[in-house]
Tab-separated table of C-alpha atoms in Angstrom:
chain	number	residue	atom	x	y	z
A	1	MET	CA	73.233	-54.374	-13.096
A	2	ALA	CA	70.029	-53.329	-11.393
A	3	ILE	CA	71.818	-50.387	-9.913
A	4	SER	CA	72.954	-49.058	-13.269
A	5	LEU	CA	69.326	-48.942	-14.493
A	6	TYR	CA	68.331	-46.553	-11.771
A	7	PHE	CA	71.246	-44.229	-12.324
A	8	SER	CA	71.492	-44.391	-16.107
A	9	THR	CA	69.078	-41.503	-16.656
A	10	PRO	CA	70.787	-38.111	-16.945
A	11	PRO	CA	69.960	-35.526	-14.315
A	12	ALA	CA	67.053	-33.197	-15.036
A	13	PRO	CA	67.972	-29.797	-16.501
A	14	ALA	CA	68.123	-26.926	-14.067
A	15	ARG	CA	64.767	-25.235	-13.555
A	16	LYS	CA	63.745	-21.895	-12.276
A	17	ARG	CA	63.398	-21.838	-8.562
A	18	ASP	CA	59.879	-22.867	-7.551
A	19	PRO	CA	58.475	-21.089	-4.487
A	20	ASP	CA	56.721	-24.323	-3.418
A	21	VAL	CA	60.034	-26.181	-2.868
A	22	ASP	CA	61.899	-25.749	0.418
A	23	PRO	CA	65.618	-25.021	0.387
A	24	LEU	CA	65.999	-28.046	2.674
A	25	GLU	CA	64.506	-30.255	-0.016
A	26	ILE	CA	66.944	-28.803	-2.547
A	27	GLN	CA	69.848	-29.645	-0.266
A	28	LYS	CA	68.535	-33.197	0.116
A	29	LEU	CA	68.282	-33.526	-3.618
A	30	LYS	CA	71.789	-32.191	-4.169
A	31	ALA	CA	73.078	-34.668	-1.619
A	32	ALA	CA	71.206	-37.491	-3.338
A	33	ILE	CA	72.618	-36.473	-6.721
A	34	GLU	CA	76.143	-36.351	-5.290
A	35	ASP	CA	75.611	-39.792	-3.755
A	36	LYS	CA	74.374	-41.022	-7.086
A	37	ASN	CA	77.386	-39.621	-8.885
A	38	LYS	CA	79.724	-41.171	-6.323
A	39	LEU	CA	78.015	-44.526	-6.696
A	40	LYS	CA	78.357	-44.299	-10.446
A	41	GLN	CA	82.047	-43.515	-10.151
A	42	LYS	CA	82.565	-46.427	-7.771
A	43	GLU	CA	80.635	-48.684	-10.114
A	44	ASP	CA	82.790	-47.558	-12.977
A	45	GLN	CA	85.875	-48.379	-10.891
A	46	GLY	CA	84.476	-51.809	-10.148
A	47	ILE	CA	83.539	-51.166	-6.542
A	48	LYS	CA	79.980	-52.152	-5.705
A	49	ALA	CA	77.684	-49.783	-3.814
A	50	THR	CA	76.287	-50.884	-0.546
A	51	PRO	CA	72.642	-51.960	-0.584
A	52	ASP	CA	71.707	-49.447	2.166
A	53	LYS	CA	72.881	-46.514	0.061
A	54	VAL	CA	71.090	-47.860	-2.971
A	55	LYS	CA	67.878	-48.228	-0.983
A	56	ALA	CA	68.271	-44.718	0.403
A	57	ALA	CA	68.814	-43.313	-3.102
A	58	ILE	CA	65.785	-45.182	-4.403
A	59	LYS	CA	63.737	-43.869	-1.503
A	60	ILE	CA	64.811	-40.272	-2.179
A	61	GLN	CA	64.076	-40.621	-5.886
A	62	ALA	CA	60.630	-42.058	-5.150
A	63	TRP	CA	59.916	-39.248	-2.716
A	64	TRP	CA	60.959	-36.611	-5.272
A	65	ARG	CA	58.887	-38.185	-8.045
A	66	GLY	CA	55.902	-38.349	-5.676
A	67	THR	CA	56.382	-34.661	-4.811
A	68	LEU	CA	56.462	-33.750	-8.494
A	69	VAL	CA	53.372	-35.850	-9.240
A	70	ARG	CA	51.473	-34.391	-6.277
A	71	ARG	CA	52.389	-30.840	-7.299
A	72	THR	CA	51.318	-31.514	-10.896
A	73	LEU	CA	48.055	-33.050	-9.726
A	74	LEU	CA	47.437	-30.131	-7.371
A	75	HIS	CA	47.950	-27.612	-10.205
A	76	ALA	CA	45.729	-29.662	-12.533
A	77	ALA	CA	43.008	-29.902	-9.872
A	78	PHE	CA	43.210	-26.161	-9.239
A	79	ARG	CA	42.917	-25.396	-12.962
A	80	ALA	CA	40.019	-27.844	-13.283
A	81	TRP	CA	38.304	-26.145	-10.337
A	82	ILE	CA	38.727	-22.718	-12.013
A	83	ILE	CA	37.284	-24.032	-15.291
A	84	GLN	CA	34.393	-25.712	-13.478
A	85	SER	CA	33.610	-22.484	-11.575
A	86	TRP	CA	33.611	-20.491	-14.812
A	87	TRP	CA	31.395	-23.081	-16.508
A	88	ARG	CA	28.933	-23.022	-13.591
A	89	GLN	CA	28.761	-19.230	-13.916
A	90	VAL	CA	28.106	-19.525	-17.658
A	91	LEU	CA	25.357	-22.110	-17.062
A	92	ALA	CA	23.802	-19.970	-14.315
A	93	ARG	CA	23.817	-16.920	-16.619
A	94	LEU	CA	22.227	-18.924	-19.449
A	95	LEU	CA	19.602	-20.320	-17.068
A	96	TYR	CA	18.823	-16.803	-15.805
A	97	GLN	CA	18.501	-15.477	-19.369
A	98	ARG	CA	16.258	-18.412	-20.333
A	99	ARG	CA	14.053	-17.885	-17.279
A	100	ARG	CA	13.834	-14.136	-17.933
A	101	ALA	CA	12.875	-14.720	-21.586
A	102	LEU	CA	10.178	-17.223	-20.550
A	103	LEU	CA	8.902	-14.837	-17.889
A	104	GLU	CA	8.695	-11.985	-20.404
A	105	PHE	CA	6.961	-14.265	-22.914
A	106	PHE	CA	4.367	-15.443	-20.392
A	107	ALA	CA	3.890	-11.897	-19.072
A	108	GLY	CA	3.237	-10.741	-22.645
A	109	GLN	CA	0.722	-13.546	-23.145
A	110	ILE	CA	-1.040	-12.731	-19.880
A	111	TRP	CA	-1.102	-9.035	-20.805
A	112	ALA	CA	-2.631	-9.924	-24.216
A	113	VAL	CA	-5.254	-12.135	-22.545
A	114	VAL	CA	-6.137	-9.377	-20.067
A	115	ARG	CA	-6.447	-6.872	-22.908
A	116	LEU	CA	-8.722	-9.219	-24.886
A	117	GLN	CA	-10.844	-9.815	-21.808
A	118	SER	CA	-11.180	-6.077	-21.228
A	119	TRP	CA	-12.205	-5.568	-24.866
A	120	VAL	CA	-14.845	-8.302	-24.599
A	121	ARG	CA	-16.143	-6.830	-21.327
A	122	MET	CA	-16.226	-3.349	-22.899
A	123	TRP	CA	-18.088	-4.702	-25.949
A	124	ARG	CA	-20.648	-6.509	-23.741
A	125	VAL	CA	-21.178	-3.421	-21.548
A	126	ARG	CA	-21.516	-1.220	-24.627
A	127	LEU	CA	-24.014	-3.655	-26.164
A	128	ARG	CA	-26.043	-3.657	-22.945
A	129	TYR	CA	-25.832	0.149	-22.747
A	130	CYS	CA	-27.043	0.479	-26.361
A	131	ARG	CA	-29.968	-1.856	-25.622
A	132	LEU	CA	-30.885	0.143	-22.530
A	133	LEU	CA	-30.535	3.403	-24.489
A	134	ASN	CA	-32.851	2.109	-27.217
A	135	ALA	CA	-35.335	0.986	-24.569
A	136	VAL	CA	-35.181	4.430	-22.909
A	137	ARG	CA	-35.676	6.149	-26.254
A	138	PHE	CA	-38.625	3.913	-27.041
A	139	ILE	CA	-40.199	4.593	-23.639
A	140	GLN	CA	-39.570	8.352	-23.987
A	141	LEU	CA	-41.080	8.384	-27.473
A	142	TYR	CA	-44.177	6.526	-26.313
A	143	TRP	CA	-44.490	8.747	-23.240
A	144	ARG	CA	-44.158	11.967	-25.261
A	145	TRP	CA	-46.713	10.766	-27.769
A	146	HIS	CA	-49.024	9.807	-24.909
A	147	ASN	CA	-48.564	13.209	-23.176
A	148	CYS	CA	-49.094	15.034	-26.431
A	149	HIS	CA	-52.443	13.357	-26.983
A	150	SER	CA	-53.666	13.441	-23.427
A	151	ARG	CA	-52.301	16.637	-21.885
A	152	GLY	CA	-50.924	18.780	-24.656
A	153	PHE	CA	-47.764	20.773	-24.856
A	154	LEU	CA	-46.442	24.271	-25.441
A	155	GLN	CA	-44.362	25.552	-28.283
A	156	GLY	CA	-43.251	29.121	-28.636
A	157	SER	CA	-40.769	31.722	-29.677
A	158	TYR	CA	-39.861	35.254	-28.656
A	159	GLU	CA	-37.971	38.258	-29.977
A	160	LEU	CA	-36.444	40.829	-27.688
A	161	THR	CA	-35.535	44.314	-28.898
A	162	THR	CA	-34.553	47.438	-26.985
A	163	SER	CA	-38.111	48.804	-26.752
A	164	LYS	CA	-40.448	45.757	-26.907
A	165	LEU	CA	-40.887	41.999	-26.492
A	166	ASN	CA	-42.610	40.021	-29.270
A	167	LEU	CA	-44.065	36.733	-28.007
A	168	GLU	CA	-45.681	33.893	-29.944
A	169	LEU	CA	-47.061	30.797	-28.172
A	170	ASN	CA	-48.772	27.720	-29.586
A	171	ILE	CA	-50.659	25.509	-27.129
A	172	PHE	CA	-51.670	22.048	-28.309
A	173	LEU	CA	-54.392	20.316	-26.307
A	174	GLY	CA	-55.206	17.115	-28.056
A	175	SER	CA	-56.981	18.158	-31.238
A	176	HIS	CA	-57.364	21.851	-30.160
A	177	ILE	CA	-54.723	24.441	-30.986
A	178	CYS	CA	-54.507	27.796	-29.257
A	179	GLN	CA	-52.211	30.522	-30.629
A	180	ILE	CA	-51.176	33.596	-28.694
A	181	LYS	CA	-49.301	36.460	-30.317
A	182	ASP	CA	-48.520	39.519	-28.263
A	183	CYS	CA	-46.228	42.534	-28.353
A	184	ILE	CA	-45.277	44.018	-24.961
A	185	PRO	CA	-43.700	47.529	-25.033
A	186	PHE	CA	-41.151	48.484	-22.374
A	187	PRO	CA	-41.687	51.701	-20.410
A	188	ILE	CA	-39.120	54.271	-21.424
A	189	LYS	CA	-37.703	56.368	-18.594
A	190	HIS	CA	-36.541	59.899	-19.315
Protein backbone atom coordinates (compact mmCIF):
# COMPACT_ATOMS: atom_id res chain seq x y z
CA MET A 1 0.00 0.00 0.00
CA ALA A 2 2.79 2.42 0.79
CA ILE A 3 4.18 1.89 -2.65
CA SER A 4 0.96 2.87 -4.38
CA LEU A 5 0.98 6.26 -2.58
CA TYR A 6 4.28 7.20 -4.09
CA PHE A 7 3.31 6.23 -7.59
CA SER A 8 -0.32 7.35 -7.59
CA THR A 9 0.49 10.87 -8.78
CA PRO A 10 0.34 11.28 -12.57
CA PRO A 11 3.55 12.22 -14.33
CA ALA A 12 4.24 15.93 -14.79
CA PRO A 13 3.25 17.39 -18.17
CA ALA A 14 6.02 17.78 -20.69
CA ARG A 15 7.88 21.07 -20.37
CA LYS A 16 10.04 23.03 -22.68
CA ARG A 17 13.61 21.97 -22.54
CA ASP A 18 15.45 23.88 -19.82
CA PRO A 19 19.08 24.73 -20.59
CA ASP A 20 20.00 24.15 -16.92
CA VAL A 21 19.11 20.42 -17.07
CA ASP A 22 21.67 17.94 -18.41
CA PRO A 23 20.62 15.37 -20.98
CA LEU A 24 22.04 12.75 -18.60
CA GLU A 25 19.57 13.85 -15.94
CA ILE A 26 16.74 13.55 -18.46
CA GLN A 27 17.79 10.00 -19.26
CA LYS A 28 17.86 9.17 -15.55
CA LEU A 29 14.41 10.59 -15.14
CA LYS A 30 13.06 8.66 -18.12
CA ALA A 31 14.54 5.50 -16.68
CA ALA A 32 12.98 6.24 -13.30
CA ILE A 33 9.59 6.86 -14.91
CA GLU A 34 9.85 3.60 -16.86
CA ASP A 35 10.77 1.78 -13.65
CA LYS A 36 7.82 3.39 -11.96
CA ASN A 37 5.48 2.35 -14.73
CA LYS A 38 6.83 -1.20 -14.64
CA LEU A 39 6.37 -1.35 -10.88
CA LYS A 40 2.82 -0.12 -11.26
CA GLN A 41 2.09 -2.77 -13.86
CA LYS A 42 3.57 -5.48 -11.65
CA GLU A 43 1.56 -4.19 -8.72
CA ASP A 44 -1.56 -4.29 -10.81
CA GLN A 45 -0.74 -7.90 -11.73
CA GLY A 46 -0.28 -8.74 -8.08
CA ILE A 47 3.49 -9.01 -8.13
CA LYS A 48 5.19 -6.98 -5.42
CA ALA A 49 8.13 -4.71 -6.23
CA THR A 50 11.39 -5.34 -4.56
CA PRO A 51 12.29 -2.96 -1.73
CA ASP A 52 15.62 -2.01 -3.38
CA LYS A 53 13.87 -0.74 -6.49
CA VAL A 54 11.35 1.14 -4.41
CA LYS A 55 14.13 2.77 -2.41
CA ALA A 56 15.98 3.66 -5.60
CA ALA A 57 12.82 5.21 -7.09
CA ILE A 58 12.20 7.17 -3.91
CA LYS A 59 15.79 8.37 -3.95
CA ILE A 60 15.52 9.52 -7.58
CA GLN A 61 12.24 11.30 -6.90
CA ALA A 62 13.72 13.05 -3.87
CA TRP A 63 16.75 14.09 -5.88
CA TRP A 64 14.56 15.49 -8.68
CA ARG A 65 12.33 17.39 -6.25
CA GLY A 66 15.43 18.80 -4.55
CA THR A 67 16.80 19.90 -7.94
CA LEU A 68 13.53 21.63 -8.76
CA VAL A 69 13.40 23.33 -5.35
CA ARG A 70 17.03 24.46 -5.59
CA ARG A 71 16.48 25.84 -9.10
CA THR A 72 13.34 27.68 -7.97
CA LEU A 73 15.15 29.09 -4.95
CA LEU A 74 18.10 30.13 -7.11
CA HIS A 75 15.79 31.99 -9.52
CA ALA A 76 13.93 33.61 -6.62
CA ALA A 77 17.21 34.67 -4.98
CA PHE A 78 18.46 36.10 -8.27
CA ARG A 79 15.24 38.07 -8.77
CA ALA A 80 15.37 39.30 -5.17
CA TRP A 81 18.97 40.40 -5.71
CA ILE A 82 17.95 42.35 -8.86
CA ILE A 83 15.10 44.06 -6.98
CA GLN A 84 17.36 44.86 -4.04
CA SER A 85 20.00 46.35 -6.37
CA TRP A 86 17.38 48.51 -8.07
CA TRP A 87 15.99 49.63 -4.71
CA ARG A 88 19.49 50.54 -3.46
CA GLN A 89 19.98 52.64 -6.60
CA VAL A 90 16.64 54.39 -6.01
CA LEU A 91 17.56 55.09 -2.37
CA ALA A 92 21.01 56.35 -3.37
CA ARG A 93 19.46 58.68 -5.98
CA LEU A 94 16.93 60.00 -3.44
CA LEU A 95 19.70 60.52 -0.87
CA TYR A 96 21.80 62.39 -3.46
CA GLN A 97 18.84 64.60 -4.42
CA ARG A 98 18.08 65.30 -0.75
CA ARG A 99 21.71 66.18 -0.04
CA ARG A 100 21.90 68.42 -3.12
CA ALA A 101 18.69 70.24 -2.12
CA LEU A 102 20.01 70.78 1.43
CA LEU A 103 23.35 71.97 0.07
CA GLU A 104 21.63 74.45 -2.25
CA PHE A 105 19.39 75.64 0.59
CA PHE A 106 22.32 76.19 2.96
CA ALA A 107 24.39 77.81 0.19
CA GLY A 108 21.49 80.20 -0.45
CA GLN A 109 21.27 81.01 3.25
CA ILE A 110 25.02 81.60 3.49
CA TRP A 111 24.89 83.79 0.37
CA ALA A 112 22.03 85.82 1.93
CA VAL A 113 23.97 86.21 5.19
CA VAL A 114 27.09 87.34 3.30
CA ARG A 115 25.03 89.85 1.33
CA LEU A 116 23.45 91.24 4.52
CA GLN A 117 26.86 91.50 6.14
CA SER A 118 28.23 93.37 3.14
CA TRP A 119 25.27 95.77 3.24
CA VAL A 120 25.81 96.43 6.95
CA ARG A 121 29.54 96.97 6.38
CA MET A 122 28.78 99.31 3.46
CA TRP A 123 26.27 101.25 5.58
CA ARG A 124 28.77 101.58 8.47
CA VAL A 125 31.57 102.70 6.12
CA ARG A 126 29.25 105.17 4.42
CA LEU A 127 28.13 106.53 7.80
CA ARG A 128 31.75 106.95 8.87
CA TYR A 129 32.61 108.56 5.52
CA CYS A 130 29.69 111.01 5.87
CA ARG A 131 30.84 111.92 9.39
CA LEU A 132 34.39 112.48 8.17
CA LEU A 133 33.09 114.51 5.21
CA ASN A 134 31.03 116.72 7.52
CA ALA A 135 34.05 117.17 9.79
CA VAL A 136 36.22 118.11 6.78
CA ARG A 137 33.59 120.57 5.57
CA PHE A 138 33.35 122.11 9.02
CA ILE A 139 37.14 122.43 9.27
CA GLN A 140 37.35 123.90 5.74
CA LEU A 141 34.59 126.39 6.50
CA TYR A 142 36.27 127.51 9.70
CA TRP A 143 39.66 127.71 7.98
CA ARG A 144 38.30 129.76 5.06
CA TRP A 145 36.53 132.12 7.42
CA HIS A 146 39.73 132.43 9.46
CA ASN A 147 41.86 133.09 6.32
CA CYS A 148 39.35 135.59 5.04
CA HIS A 149 39.56 137.63 8.22
CA SER A 150 43.27 137.33 8.80
CA ARG A 151 44.89 137.24 5.36
CA GLY A 152 42.30 138.21 2.81
CA PHE A 153 41.51 136.75 -0.54
CA LEU A 154 41.24 137.63 -4.21
CA GLN A 155 38.19 137.65 -6.40
CA GLY A 156 38.21 138.64 -10.02
CA SER A 157 36.97 138.33 -13.54
CA TYR A 158 38.32 138.95 -17.02
CA GLU A 159 37.08 139.40 -20.57
CA LEU A 160 39.23 138.60 -23.56
CA THR A 161 38.50 140.03 -27.00
CA THR A 162 40.58 140.07 -30.18
CA SER A 163 42.17 143.47 -29.47
CA LYS A 164 42.17 143.89 -25.66
CA LEU A 165 41.96 142.25 -22.22
CA ASN A 166 39.53 143.68 -19.64
CA LEU A 167 40.53 142.76 -16.08
CA GLU A 168 38.68 143.37 -12.81
CA LEU A 169 40.16 142.30 -9.45
CA ASN A 170 38.78 142.68 -5.93
CA ILE A 171 41.23 142.19 -3.06
CA PHE A 172 39.77 141.74 0.42
CA LEU A 173 42.15 142.32 3.32
CA GLY A 174 40.16 142.04 6.47
CA SER A 175 37.96 145.13 6.51
CA HIS A 176 39.80 146.84 3.57
CA ILE A 177 38.70 146.31 -0.02
CA CYS A 178 40.90 147.14 -2.99
CA GLN A 179 39.43 147.15 -6.52
CA ILE A 180 41.50 147.12 -9.68
CA LYS A 181 39.96 147.63 -13.10
CA ASP A 182 42.22 147.74 -16.11
CA CYS A 183 42.01 147.43 -19.88
CA ILE A 184 45.15 146.15 -21.64
CA PRO A 185 45.27 146.64 -25.46
CA PHE A 186 47.13 144.11 -27.60
CA PRO A 187 49.75 145.37 -30.06
CA ILE A 188 48.50 144.97 -33.59
CA LYS A 189 51.10 143.82 -36.12
CA HIS A 190 50.75 144.89 -39.73
